[in-house]
Coordinates of C-alpha atoms and ligand atoms in Angstrom, one line a residue:
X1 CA -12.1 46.2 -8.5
X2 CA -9.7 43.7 -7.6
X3 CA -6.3 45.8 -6.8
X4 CA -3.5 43.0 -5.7
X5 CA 0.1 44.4 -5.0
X6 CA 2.7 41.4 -5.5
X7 CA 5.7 42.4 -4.0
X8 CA 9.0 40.1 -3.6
X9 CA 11.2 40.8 -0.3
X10 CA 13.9 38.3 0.8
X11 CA 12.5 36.0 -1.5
X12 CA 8.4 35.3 0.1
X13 CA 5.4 37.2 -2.2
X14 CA 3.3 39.4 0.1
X15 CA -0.2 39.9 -1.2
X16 CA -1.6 42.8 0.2
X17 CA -5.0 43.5 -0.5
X18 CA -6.4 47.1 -1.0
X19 CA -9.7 46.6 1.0
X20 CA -10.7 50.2 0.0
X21 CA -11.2 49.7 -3.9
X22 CA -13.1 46.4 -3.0
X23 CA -16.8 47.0 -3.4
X24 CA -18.8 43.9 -3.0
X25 CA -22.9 43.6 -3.4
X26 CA -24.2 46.9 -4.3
X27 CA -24.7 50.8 -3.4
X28 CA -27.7 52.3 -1.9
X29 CA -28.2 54.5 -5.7
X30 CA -27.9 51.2 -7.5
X31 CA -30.4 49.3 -4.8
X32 CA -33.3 51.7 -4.9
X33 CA -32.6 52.2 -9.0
X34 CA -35.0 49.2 -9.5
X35 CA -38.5 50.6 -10.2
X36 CA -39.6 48.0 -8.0
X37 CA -41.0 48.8 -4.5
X38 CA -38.8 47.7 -1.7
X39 CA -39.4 47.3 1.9
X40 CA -37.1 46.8 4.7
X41 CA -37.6 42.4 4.2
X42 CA -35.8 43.1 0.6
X43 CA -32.3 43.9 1.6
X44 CA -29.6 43.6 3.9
X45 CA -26.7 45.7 4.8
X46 CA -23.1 44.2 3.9
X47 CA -21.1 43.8 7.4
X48 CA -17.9 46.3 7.6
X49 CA -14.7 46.2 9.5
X50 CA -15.5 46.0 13.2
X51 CA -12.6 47.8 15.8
X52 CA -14.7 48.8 18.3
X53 CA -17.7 47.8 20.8
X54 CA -21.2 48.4 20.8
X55 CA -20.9 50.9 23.3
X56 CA -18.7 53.4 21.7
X57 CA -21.6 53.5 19.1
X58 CA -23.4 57.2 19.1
X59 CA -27.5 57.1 17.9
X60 CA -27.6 60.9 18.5
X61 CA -29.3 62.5 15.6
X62 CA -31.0 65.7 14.4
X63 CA -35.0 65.0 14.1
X64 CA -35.7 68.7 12.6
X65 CA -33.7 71.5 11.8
X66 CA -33.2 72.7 15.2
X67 CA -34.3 69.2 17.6
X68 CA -31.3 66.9 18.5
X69 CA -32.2 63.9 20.4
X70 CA -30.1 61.0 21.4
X71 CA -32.2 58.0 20.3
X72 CA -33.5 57.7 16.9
X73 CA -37.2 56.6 18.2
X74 CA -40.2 59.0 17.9
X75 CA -43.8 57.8 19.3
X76 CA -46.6 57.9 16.5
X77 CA -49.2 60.4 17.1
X78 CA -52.1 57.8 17.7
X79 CA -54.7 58.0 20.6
X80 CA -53.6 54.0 21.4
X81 CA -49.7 55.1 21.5
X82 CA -49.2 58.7 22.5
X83 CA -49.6 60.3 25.9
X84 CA -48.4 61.9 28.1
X85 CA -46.9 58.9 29.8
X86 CA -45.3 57.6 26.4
X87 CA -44.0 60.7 25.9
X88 CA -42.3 61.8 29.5
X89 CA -40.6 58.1 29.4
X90 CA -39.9 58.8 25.8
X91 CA -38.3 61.9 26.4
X92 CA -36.5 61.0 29.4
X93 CA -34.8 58.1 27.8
X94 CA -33.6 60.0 24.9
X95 CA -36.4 59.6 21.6
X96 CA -39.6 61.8 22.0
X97 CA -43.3 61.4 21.7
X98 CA -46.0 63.0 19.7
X99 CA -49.0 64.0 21.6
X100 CA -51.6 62.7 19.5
X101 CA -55.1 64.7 18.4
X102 CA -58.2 62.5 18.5
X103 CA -59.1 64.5 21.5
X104 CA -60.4 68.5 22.7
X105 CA -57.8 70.8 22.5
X106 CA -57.9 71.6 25.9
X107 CA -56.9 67.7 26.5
X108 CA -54.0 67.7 24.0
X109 CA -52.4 70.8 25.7
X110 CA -52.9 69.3 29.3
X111 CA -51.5 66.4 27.7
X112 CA -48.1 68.7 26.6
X113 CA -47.9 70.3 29.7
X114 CA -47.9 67.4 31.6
X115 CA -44.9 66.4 29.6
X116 CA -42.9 70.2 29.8
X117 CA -43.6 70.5 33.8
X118 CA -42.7 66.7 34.3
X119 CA -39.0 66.9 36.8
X120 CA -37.9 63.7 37.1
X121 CA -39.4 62.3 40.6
X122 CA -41.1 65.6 41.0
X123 CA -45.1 65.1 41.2
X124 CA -46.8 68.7 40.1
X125 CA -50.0 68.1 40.3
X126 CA -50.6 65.9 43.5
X127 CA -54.0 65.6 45.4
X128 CA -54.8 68.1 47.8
X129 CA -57.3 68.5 50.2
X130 CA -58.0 71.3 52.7
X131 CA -58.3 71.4 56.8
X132 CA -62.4 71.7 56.0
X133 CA -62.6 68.4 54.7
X134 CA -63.3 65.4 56.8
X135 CA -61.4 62.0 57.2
X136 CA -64.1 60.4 54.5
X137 CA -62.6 62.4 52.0
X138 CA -59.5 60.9 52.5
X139 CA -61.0 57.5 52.5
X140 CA -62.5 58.0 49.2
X141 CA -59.3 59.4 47.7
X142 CA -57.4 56.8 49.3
X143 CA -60.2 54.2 47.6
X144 CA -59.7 56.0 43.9
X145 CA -55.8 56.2 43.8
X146 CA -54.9 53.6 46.6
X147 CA -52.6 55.9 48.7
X148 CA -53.0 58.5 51.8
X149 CA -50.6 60.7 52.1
X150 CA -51.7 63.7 51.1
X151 CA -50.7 67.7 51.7
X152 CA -53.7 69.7 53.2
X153 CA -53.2 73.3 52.0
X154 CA -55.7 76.5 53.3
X155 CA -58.4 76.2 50.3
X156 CA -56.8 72.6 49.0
X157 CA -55.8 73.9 45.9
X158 CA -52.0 74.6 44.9
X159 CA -52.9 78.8 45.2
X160 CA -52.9 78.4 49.2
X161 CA -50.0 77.8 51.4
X162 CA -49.5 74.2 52.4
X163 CA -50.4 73.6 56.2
X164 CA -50.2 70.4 56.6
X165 CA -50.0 66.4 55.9
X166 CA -52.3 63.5 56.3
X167 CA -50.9 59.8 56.6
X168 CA -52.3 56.6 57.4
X169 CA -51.2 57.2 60.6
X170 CA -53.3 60.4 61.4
X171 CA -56.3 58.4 60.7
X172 CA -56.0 54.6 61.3
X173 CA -57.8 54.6 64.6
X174 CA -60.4 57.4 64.6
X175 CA -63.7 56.1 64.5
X176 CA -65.4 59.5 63.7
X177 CA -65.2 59.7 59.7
X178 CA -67.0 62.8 59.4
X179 CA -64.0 64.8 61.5
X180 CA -62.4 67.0 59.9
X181 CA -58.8 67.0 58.8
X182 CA -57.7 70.2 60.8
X183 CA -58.0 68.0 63.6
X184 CA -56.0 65.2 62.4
X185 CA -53.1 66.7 60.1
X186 CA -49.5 66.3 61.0
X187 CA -48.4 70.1 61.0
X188 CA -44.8 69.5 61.8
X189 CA -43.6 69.4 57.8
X190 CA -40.4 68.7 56.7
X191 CA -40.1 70.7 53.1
X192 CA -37.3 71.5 50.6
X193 CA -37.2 74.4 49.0
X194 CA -38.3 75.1 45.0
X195 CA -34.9 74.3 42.8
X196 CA -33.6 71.7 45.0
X197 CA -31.7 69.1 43.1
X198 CA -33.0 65.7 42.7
X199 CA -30.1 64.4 44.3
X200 CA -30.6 66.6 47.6
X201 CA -34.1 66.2 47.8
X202 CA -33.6 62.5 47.5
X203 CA -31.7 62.6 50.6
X204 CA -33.8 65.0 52.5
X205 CA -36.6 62.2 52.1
X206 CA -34.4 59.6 53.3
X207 CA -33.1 61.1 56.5
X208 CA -36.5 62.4 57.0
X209 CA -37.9 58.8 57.1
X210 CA -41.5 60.3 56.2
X211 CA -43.2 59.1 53.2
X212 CA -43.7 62.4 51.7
X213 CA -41.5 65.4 50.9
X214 CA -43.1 69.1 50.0
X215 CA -41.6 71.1 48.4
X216 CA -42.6 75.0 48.8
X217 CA -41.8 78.7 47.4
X218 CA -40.6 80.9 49.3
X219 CA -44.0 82.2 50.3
X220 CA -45.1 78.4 51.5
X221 CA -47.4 77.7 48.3
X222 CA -46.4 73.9 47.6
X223 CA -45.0 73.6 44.5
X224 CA -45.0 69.8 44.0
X225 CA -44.1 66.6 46.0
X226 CA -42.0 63.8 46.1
X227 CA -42.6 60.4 47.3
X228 CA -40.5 58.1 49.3
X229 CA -42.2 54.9 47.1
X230 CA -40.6 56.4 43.9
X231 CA -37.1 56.2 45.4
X232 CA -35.7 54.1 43.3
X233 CA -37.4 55.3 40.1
X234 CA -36.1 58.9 41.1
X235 CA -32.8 58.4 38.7
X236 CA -30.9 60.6 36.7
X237 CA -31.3 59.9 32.9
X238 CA -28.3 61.3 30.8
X239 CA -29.5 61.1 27.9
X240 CA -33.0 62.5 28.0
X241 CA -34.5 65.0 25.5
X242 CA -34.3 68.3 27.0
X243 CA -35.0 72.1 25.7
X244 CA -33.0 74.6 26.8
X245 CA -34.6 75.6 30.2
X246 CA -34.3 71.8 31.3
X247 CA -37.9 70.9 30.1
X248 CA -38.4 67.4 28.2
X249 CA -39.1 68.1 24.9
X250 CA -43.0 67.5 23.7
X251 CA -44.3 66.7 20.3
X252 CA -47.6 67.1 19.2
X253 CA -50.0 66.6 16.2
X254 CA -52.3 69.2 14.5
X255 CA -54.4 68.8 11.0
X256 CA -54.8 71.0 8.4
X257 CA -58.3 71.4 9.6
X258 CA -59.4 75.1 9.8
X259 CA -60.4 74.2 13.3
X260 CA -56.5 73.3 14.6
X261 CA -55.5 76.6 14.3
X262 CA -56.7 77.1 17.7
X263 CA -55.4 74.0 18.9
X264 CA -51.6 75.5 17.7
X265 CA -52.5 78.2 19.8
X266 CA -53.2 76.2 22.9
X267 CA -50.0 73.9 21.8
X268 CA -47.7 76.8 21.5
X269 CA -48.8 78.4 24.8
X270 CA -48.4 74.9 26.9
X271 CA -45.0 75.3 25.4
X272 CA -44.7 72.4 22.4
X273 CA -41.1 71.8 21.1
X274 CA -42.4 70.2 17.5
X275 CA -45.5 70.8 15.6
X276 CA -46.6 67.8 13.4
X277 CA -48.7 68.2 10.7
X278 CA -50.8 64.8 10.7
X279 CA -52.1 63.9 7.1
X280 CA -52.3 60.8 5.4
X281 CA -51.0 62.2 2.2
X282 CA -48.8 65.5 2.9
X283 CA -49.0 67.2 -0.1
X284 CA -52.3 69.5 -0.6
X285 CA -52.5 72.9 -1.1
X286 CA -54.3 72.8 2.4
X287 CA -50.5 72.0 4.3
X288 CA -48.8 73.8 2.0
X289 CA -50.7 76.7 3.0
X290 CA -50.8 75.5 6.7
X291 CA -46.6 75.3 7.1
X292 CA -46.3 78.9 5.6
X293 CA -48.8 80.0 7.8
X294 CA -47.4 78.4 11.1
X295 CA -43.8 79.6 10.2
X296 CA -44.4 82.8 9.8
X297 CA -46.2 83.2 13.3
X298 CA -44.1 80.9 15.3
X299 CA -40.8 81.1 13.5
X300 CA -39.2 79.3 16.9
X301 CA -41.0 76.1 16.8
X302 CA -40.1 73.6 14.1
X303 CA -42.6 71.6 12.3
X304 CA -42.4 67.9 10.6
X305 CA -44.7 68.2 7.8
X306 CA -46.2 65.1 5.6
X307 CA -47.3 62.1 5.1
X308 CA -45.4 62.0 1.5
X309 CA -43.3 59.4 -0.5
X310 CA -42.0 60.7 -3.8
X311 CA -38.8 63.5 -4.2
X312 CA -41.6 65.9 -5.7
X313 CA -44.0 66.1 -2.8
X314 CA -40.6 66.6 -0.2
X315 CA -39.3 69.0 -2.3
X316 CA -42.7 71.2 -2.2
X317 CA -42.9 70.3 1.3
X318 CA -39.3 71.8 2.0
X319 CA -39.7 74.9 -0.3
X320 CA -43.1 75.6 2.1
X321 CA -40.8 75.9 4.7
X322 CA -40.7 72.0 6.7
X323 CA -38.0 71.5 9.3
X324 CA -38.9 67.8 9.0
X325 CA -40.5 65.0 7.1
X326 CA -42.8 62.5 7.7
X327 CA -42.3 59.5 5.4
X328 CA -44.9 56.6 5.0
X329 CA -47.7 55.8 2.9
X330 CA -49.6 52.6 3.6
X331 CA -46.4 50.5 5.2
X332 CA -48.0 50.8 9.0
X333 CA -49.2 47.7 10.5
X334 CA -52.7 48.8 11.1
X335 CA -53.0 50.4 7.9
X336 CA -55.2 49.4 5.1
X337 CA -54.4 52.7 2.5
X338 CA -52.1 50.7 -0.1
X339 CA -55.1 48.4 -1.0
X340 CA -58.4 50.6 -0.8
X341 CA -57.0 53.5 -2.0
X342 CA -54.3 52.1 -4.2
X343 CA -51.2 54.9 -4.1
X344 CA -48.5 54.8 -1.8
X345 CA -45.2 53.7 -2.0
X346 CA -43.3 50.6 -0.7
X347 CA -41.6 52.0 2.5
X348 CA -37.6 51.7 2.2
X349 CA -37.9 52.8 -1.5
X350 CA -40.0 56.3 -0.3
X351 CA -37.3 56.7 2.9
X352 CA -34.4 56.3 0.2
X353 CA -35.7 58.8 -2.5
X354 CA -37.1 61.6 0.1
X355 CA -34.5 61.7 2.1
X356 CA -31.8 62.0 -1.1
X357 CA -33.8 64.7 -2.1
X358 CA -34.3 66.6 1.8
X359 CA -30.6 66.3 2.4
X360 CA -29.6 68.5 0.2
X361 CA -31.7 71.2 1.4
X362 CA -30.5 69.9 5.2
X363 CA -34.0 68.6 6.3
X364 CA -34.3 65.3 8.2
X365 CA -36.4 62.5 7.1
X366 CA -38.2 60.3 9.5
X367 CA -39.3 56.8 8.6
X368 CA -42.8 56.4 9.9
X369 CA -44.7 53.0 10.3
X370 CA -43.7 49.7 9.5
X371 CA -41.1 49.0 11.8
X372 CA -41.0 45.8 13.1
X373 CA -38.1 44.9 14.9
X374 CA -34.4 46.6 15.6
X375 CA -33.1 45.5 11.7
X376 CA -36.2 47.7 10.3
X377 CA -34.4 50.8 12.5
X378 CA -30.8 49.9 11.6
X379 CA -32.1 49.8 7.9
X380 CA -34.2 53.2 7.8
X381 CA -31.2 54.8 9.6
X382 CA -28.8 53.0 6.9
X383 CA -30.9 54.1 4.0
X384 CA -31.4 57.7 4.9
X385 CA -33.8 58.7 7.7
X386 CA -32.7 60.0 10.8
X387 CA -34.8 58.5 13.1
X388 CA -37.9 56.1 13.1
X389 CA -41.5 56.7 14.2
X390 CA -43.3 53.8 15.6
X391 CA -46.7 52.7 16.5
X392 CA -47.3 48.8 17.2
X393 CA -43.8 48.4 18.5
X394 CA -44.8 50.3 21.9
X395 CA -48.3 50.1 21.6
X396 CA -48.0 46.8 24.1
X397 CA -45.8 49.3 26.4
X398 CA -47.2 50.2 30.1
X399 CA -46.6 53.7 29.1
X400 CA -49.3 53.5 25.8
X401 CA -52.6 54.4 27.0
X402 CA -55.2 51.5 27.8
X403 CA -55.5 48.7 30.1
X404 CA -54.1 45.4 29.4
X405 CA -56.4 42.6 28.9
X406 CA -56.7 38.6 28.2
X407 CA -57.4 36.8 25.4
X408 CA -56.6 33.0 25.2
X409 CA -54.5 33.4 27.9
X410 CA -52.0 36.3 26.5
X411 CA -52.0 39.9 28.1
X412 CA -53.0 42.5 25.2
X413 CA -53.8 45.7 25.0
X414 CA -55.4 47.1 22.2
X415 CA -54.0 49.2 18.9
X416 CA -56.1 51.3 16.2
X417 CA -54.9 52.9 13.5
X418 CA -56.4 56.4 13.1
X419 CA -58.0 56.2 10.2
X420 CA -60.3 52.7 11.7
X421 CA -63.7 53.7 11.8
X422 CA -63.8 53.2 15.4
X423 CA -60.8 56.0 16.0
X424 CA -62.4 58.1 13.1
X425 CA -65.6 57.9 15.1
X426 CA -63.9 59.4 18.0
X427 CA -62.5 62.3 15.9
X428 CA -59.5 60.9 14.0
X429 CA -60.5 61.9 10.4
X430 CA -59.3 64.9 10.6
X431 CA -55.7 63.0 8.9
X432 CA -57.6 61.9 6.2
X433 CA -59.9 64.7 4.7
X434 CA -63.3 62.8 5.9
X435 CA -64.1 64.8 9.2
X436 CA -67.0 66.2 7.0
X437 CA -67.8 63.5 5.4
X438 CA -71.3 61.8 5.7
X439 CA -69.5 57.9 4.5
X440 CA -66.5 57.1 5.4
X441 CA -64.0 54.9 4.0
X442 CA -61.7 52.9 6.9
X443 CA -57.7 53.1 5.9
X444 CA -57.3 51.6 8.7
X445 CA -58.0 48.5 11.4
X446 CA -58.3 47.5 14.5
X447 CA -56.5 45.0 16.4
X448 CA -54.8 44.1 19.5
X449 CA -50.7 44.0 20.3
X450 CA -49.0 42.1 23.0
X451 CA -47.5 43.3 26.4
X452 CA -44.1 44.3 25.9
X453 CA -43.5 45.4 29.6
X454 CA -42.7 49.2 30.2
X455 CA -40.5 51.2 27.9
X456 CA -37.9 51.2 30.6
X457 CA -37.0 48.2 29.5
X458 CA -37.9 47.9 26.4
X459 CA -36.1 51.0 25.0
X460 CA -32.5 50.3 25.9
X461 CA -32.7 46.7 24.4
X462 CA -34.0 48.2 21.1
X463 CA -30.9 50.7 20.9
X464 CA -28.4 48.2 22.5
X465 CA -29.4 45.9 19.2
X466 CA -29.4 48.5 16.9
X467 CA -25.8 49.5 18.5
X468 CA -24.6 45.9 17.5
X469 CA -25.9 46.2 14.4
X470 CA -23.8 49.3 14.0
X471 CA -21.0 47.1 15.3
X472 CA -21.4 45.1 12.1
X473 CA -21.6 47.4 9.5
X474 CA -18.1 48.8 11.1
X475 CA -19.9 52.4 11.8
X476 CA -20.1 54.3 14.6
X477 CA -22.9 56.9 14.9
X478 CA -25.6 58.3 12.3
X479 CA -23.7 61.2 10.2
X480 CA -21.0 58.6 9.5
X481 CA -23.7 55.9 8.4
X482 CA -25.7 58.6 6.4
X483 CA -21.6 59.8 4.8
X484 CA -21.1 56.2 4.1
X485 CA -24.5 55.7 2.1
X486 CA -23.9 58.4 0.0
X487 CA -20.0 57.9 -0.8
X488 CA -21.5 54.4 -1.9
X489 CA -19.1 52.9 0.9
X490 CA -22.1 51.4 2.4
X491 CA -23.1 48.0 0.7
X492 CA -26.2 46.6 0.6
X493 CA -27.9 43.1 -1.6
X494 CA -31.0 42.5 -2.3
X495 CA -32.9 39.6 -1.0
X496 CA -34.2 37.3 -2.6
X497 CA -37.7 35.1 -1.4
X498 CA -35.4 32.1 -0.6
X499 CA -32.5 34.3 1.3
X500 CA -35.4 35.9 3.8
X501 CA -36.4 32.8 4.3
X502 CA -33.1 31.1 5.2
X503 CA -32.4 34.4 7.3
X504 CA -35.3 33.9 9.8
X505 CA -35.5 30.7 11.8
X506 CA -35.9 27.3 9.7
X507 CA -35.7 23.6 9.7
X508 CA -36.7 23.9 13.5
X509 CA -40.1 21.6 15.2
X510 CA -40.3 24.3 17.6
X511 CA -38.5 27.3 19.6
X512 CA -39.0 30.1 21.8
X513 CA -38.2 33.7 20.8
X514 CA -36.9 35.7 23.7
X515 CA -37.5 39.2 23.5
X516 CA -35.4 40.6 26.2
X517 CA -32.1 39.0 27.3
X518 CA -31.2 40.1 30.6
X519 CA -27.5 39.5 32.5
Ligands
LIG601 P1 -46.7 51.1 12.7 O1 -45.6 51.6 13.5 O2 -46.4 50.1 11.6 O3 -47.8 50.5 13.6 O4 -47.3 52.4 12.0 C1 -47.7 53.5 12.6 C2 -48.0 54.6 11.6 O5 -49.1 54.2 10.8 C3 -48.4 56.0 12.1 O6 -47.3 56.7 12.6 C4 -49.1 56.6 11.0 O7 -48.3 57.2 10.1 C5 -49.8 55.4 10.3 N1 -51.2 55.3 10.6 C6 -51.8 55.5 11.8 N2 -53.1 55.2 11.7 C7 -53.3 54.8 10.4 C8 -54.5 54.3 9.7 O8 -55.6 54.2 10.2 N3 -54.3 54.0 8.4 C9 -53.1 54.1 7.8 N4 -52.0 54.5 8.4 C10 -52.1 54.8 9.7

């Protein structure tokens, strides 16, 4: 309402305008009171009063009942999106990653304990060989991983004490390949000692000016390495997802299958921060079951429980005991569900009415699949969830598993959604009740995504956006966006067919769409 003061000094009107009781376009309750389905394309935010710069914007957010991270961006558990390398890089830039499960158990553990043991520019498990083992060894290691500096230990395994080094320049002129590499090592080491900082064991390997450093126990065992080509990689990252003894935090997917029970097992021994529950649709007696169980014998760890859409199947979900939700049913790019199996939900309307219901019992909401671009982040954020969960947009990353590839001349790599019959042959039914199954029914495809160059780089550009669009709507972290929402201070309009067109680019012959903009 319209509240205009008129006031008369030394003979001029003043109108002051009280911009607090102006509410233009529409609240969040009255945008999602439509029965109709609505997805990220069908609204917009209203802009708000801007006093401050992108930078003074906070992303920091609670995933779970107990996991804080500082950027709202989790890694779908999919076997073309999440390993280990998607989830260290994840991790050390602020979001997390979730291990995924189309593989043995003993795999998706190494997997998470790649992830806890990772130090930043600290290699755990390097190559070793031992003094018994002749220059062709190191040739054929050298051929397989393309370098050669490598510690020689007593029986060439991490349990014996290191005794040496072997460079290029032990073995560039011996003609004799079959010597062995007692006669060859460098024995004069330069080490650190285990718990040196990465700082001082940066500078150790500078002044050295060797191309490895060691670094040993106390008794000499090597305890990992560091390597002078990873200088400049070896940085600090402030905002990384840490638990409390300094490990990054892990994530990783289970079923409801009476087989995963054992996987749990293996998780929770490797040390897993965040059990999640991977079904297509979340609410069966089998998870219900399944989240009592696992919180009664790990009480510590938290667990994001789902797929589910609708208020009833959160609320069921929470009651079980869930520390987390999973929302999504059908909206993910690979995903076919909505139109074989007909039920799901439009994705902004199921984000808005779970995570309505979930706050009030203090249990994030995380808005999985679907996300296309930074707007579809800003808008899950602005209409409840506390951080997204994405598949295609980093499945073109260098840290996704899978080698890139050409076709017509554009570098790909390839994407599957877990329920394709191709990842469901490989073990991925488990999500969708048809591991036992003689026909199976595909929910999802199979497709390719494009290079988007290493998460690195990609990452920061996604939050600095979403940071600008924070700029606009005037707010300046999460809890204030998800007060605003709620106290029906955040505005929103629907879109109609004409407006999204007019919003994306029009009336052009042709243009370019840069991803990254660099200084
Ligand atoms: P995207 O980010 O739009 O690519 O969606 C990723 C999400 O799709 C995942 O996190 C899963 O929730 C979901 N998903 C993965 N595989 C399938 C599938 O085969 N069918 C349906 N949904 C899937």
């Amino acid at each position: 309402m319209y509240h205009i003061l008129i006031r008369l000094t030394t003979g001029f009107y003043f109108f002051s305008y009280h911009m607090e009781h102006i509410k233009d376009g529409i609240s969040g309750r009255e945008l999602f009171q439509s029965r109709e389905g609505l997805t990220y394309k069908d609204f917009l935010t209203l802009p708000g009063y801007i006093d401050f710069v992108p930078d003074e914007v906070s992303l920091q957010t609670k995933i779970s009942k107990n996991i804080q991270i500082h950027i709202p961006v989790i890694s779908s558990p999919m076997d073309t999106v999440t390993e280990h390398k998607m989830a260290i890089g994840l991790a050390l830039i602020g979001g997390i990653g979730i291990i995924h499960s189309n593989n043995t158990i003993e795999d998706q553990a190494r997997e998470v304990e790649r992830v806890k043991r990772f130090e930043n520019g600290f290699i755990h498990d390097p190559i070793l060989l031992s003094p018994e083992n002749t220059i062709l060894d190191i040739l054929t290691v050298k051929g397989k991983f393309g370098f050669s500096g490598i510690p020689i230990t007593e029986d060439g395994t991490m349990k014996t004490r290191l005794v040496g080094i072997v460079t290029n320049r032990d073995i560039d002129f011996e003609k004799d390949k079959k010597k062995k590499i007692k006669d060859v090592m460098s024995t004069q080491l330069i080490t650190a000692e285990q718990g040196v900082s990465l700082a001082k064991a940066n500078d150790i390997l500078k002044d050295s000016k060797k191309g490895k450093l060691p670094i040993v126990d106390k008794n000499g065992l090597l305890v990992s390495l560091m390597c002078r080509s990873d200088l400049i990689k070896n940085k600090e990252y402030p905002l990384s997802s840490k638990d409390n003894s300094k490990s990054l935090l892990a994530g990783a997917a289970v079923s409801t299958h009476p087989g995963d029970r054992d996987r749990v097992e293996a998780l929770v021994e490797k040390g897993v921060d965040l059990l999640v529950i991977d079904s297509a649709q979340g609410y069966s007696s089998y998870q219900l079951e399944f989240i009592k169980t696992l919180k009664k014998k790990y009480p510590a760890i938290d667990i994001m429980a789902g797929n589910i859409v609708t208020s009833q199947q959160a609320l069921a979900l929470i009651e079980a005991g869930a520390d987390s939700l999973r929302i999504g049913m059908g909206p993910g790019s690979i995903c076919i569900t909505q139109d074989t199996m007909a039920c799901g939900r439009a994705q902004a309307s199921a984000v808005y009415h779970t995570a309505l219901i979930a706050r009030k019992h203090n249990v994030p909401v995380i808005a999985d699949g679907g996300i296309t671009n930074i707007g579809d982040i800003t808008k899950a954020l602005a209409i409840g969830a506390a951080s997204v969960m994405v598949g295609s947009l980093l499945a073109g990353t260098q840290e996704a598993p899978g080698e890139y590839f050409y076709e017509n001349g554009v570098r790909l790599k390839r994407y599957r959604g877990m329920a394709s019959l191709e990842a469901m042959e490989a073990g991925g039914a488990k999500r969708y009740f048809a591991d036992d199954q003689k026909i199976r029914v595909a929910q999802g495809v199979s497709g390719t995504v494009m290079d988007k160059g290493t998460i690195f780089d990609f990452l920061p550009y996604l939050v600095q956006g979403v940071k600008h669009s924070f700029q606009d709507m005037g707010i300046k972290n999460i809890t204030k966006l998800h007060e605003e929402l709620y106290s029906e201070n955040l505005r929103f309009e629907r879109r109609s067919l004409a407006a999204q067109v007019q919003g994306g680019v029009h009336n052009l012959y042709s243009f370019k769409k840069p991803i990254i903009g660099t200084e």
